[in-house]
Amino acid sequence: MAAEALGNAASDSAAMGSFMSATFAEISQHLPAGEADHYAFSAGLNLSFLGSRRYLRKRVTAAS
């Protein structure tokens, strides 16, 4: 999801927003509303995105 968000967004902040929205939507498919909110807050979706972005950028650099 992070790679797709980064590829489709004009900026990193837009990509993070897209990633967080898509991830929350997926979480919401499997949990009731209150639990989905709590899970998404506790999961640190923004930190997941930042870690994925760092990994993806390092992978591109290593391939060059």
XYZ file of C-alpha atoms in Angstrom:
64
model
C 0.000 0.000 0.000
C 2.819 2.409 0.804
C 4.499 1.903 -2.565
C 1.216 2.527 -4.351
C 0.533 5.644 -2.285
C 4.016 7.001 -2.963
C 3.687 6.302 -6.674
C 0.336 8.022 -7.022
C 0.743 11.073 -4.764
C 2.255 14.448 -5.548
C 4.007 14.711 -2.173
C 5.041 12.592 0.787
C 2.346 14.141 2.970
C -0.316 13.329 0.373
C 1.045 9.789 0.130
C 0.880 9.412 3.909
C -2.727 10.596 3.910
C -3.618 8.172 1.147
C -1.863 5.299 2.917
C -3.553 6.045 6.224
C -6.993 6.313 4.602
C -6.590 3.069 2.677
C -5.221 1.232 5.704
C -8.006 2.512 7.947
C -10.594 1.454 5.360
C -9.149 -2.055 5.357
C -9.095 -2.195 9.155
C -12.705 -0.998 9.234
C -13.771 -3.938 7.063
C -12.733 -6.336 9.802
C -13.510 -4.518 13.067
C -16.470 -2.629 14.527
C -16.188 1.190 14.305
C -14.996 1.856 17.867
C -12.460 -0.936 17.746
C -11.210 0.149 14.316
C -10.563 3.677 15.610
C -8.696 2.360 18.641
C -6.690 -0.144 16.583
C -5.706 2.466 13.990
C -4.647 4.901 16.730
C -2.647 2.263 18.584
C -1.054 0.864 15.435
C 0.694 4.130 14.566
C -0.212 4.082 10.883
C 1.867 7.181 10.255
C 4.948 5.412 11.623
C 4.200 2.362 9.485
C 4.115 4.600 6.432
C 7.361 6.352 7.348
C 9.145 3.035 7.870
C 7.824 1.659 4.610
C 8.838 4.829 2.760
C 12.354 4.577 4.174
C 12.611 0.901 3.195
C 11.328 1.539 -0.325
C 13.729 4.425 -0.900
C 16.704 2.404 0.363
C 15.698 -0.468 -1.929
C 15.620 1.861 -4.940
C 19.014 3.305 -3.987
C 20.529 -0.145 -3.582
C 19.230 -1.222 -6.975
C 20.915 1.769 -8.668
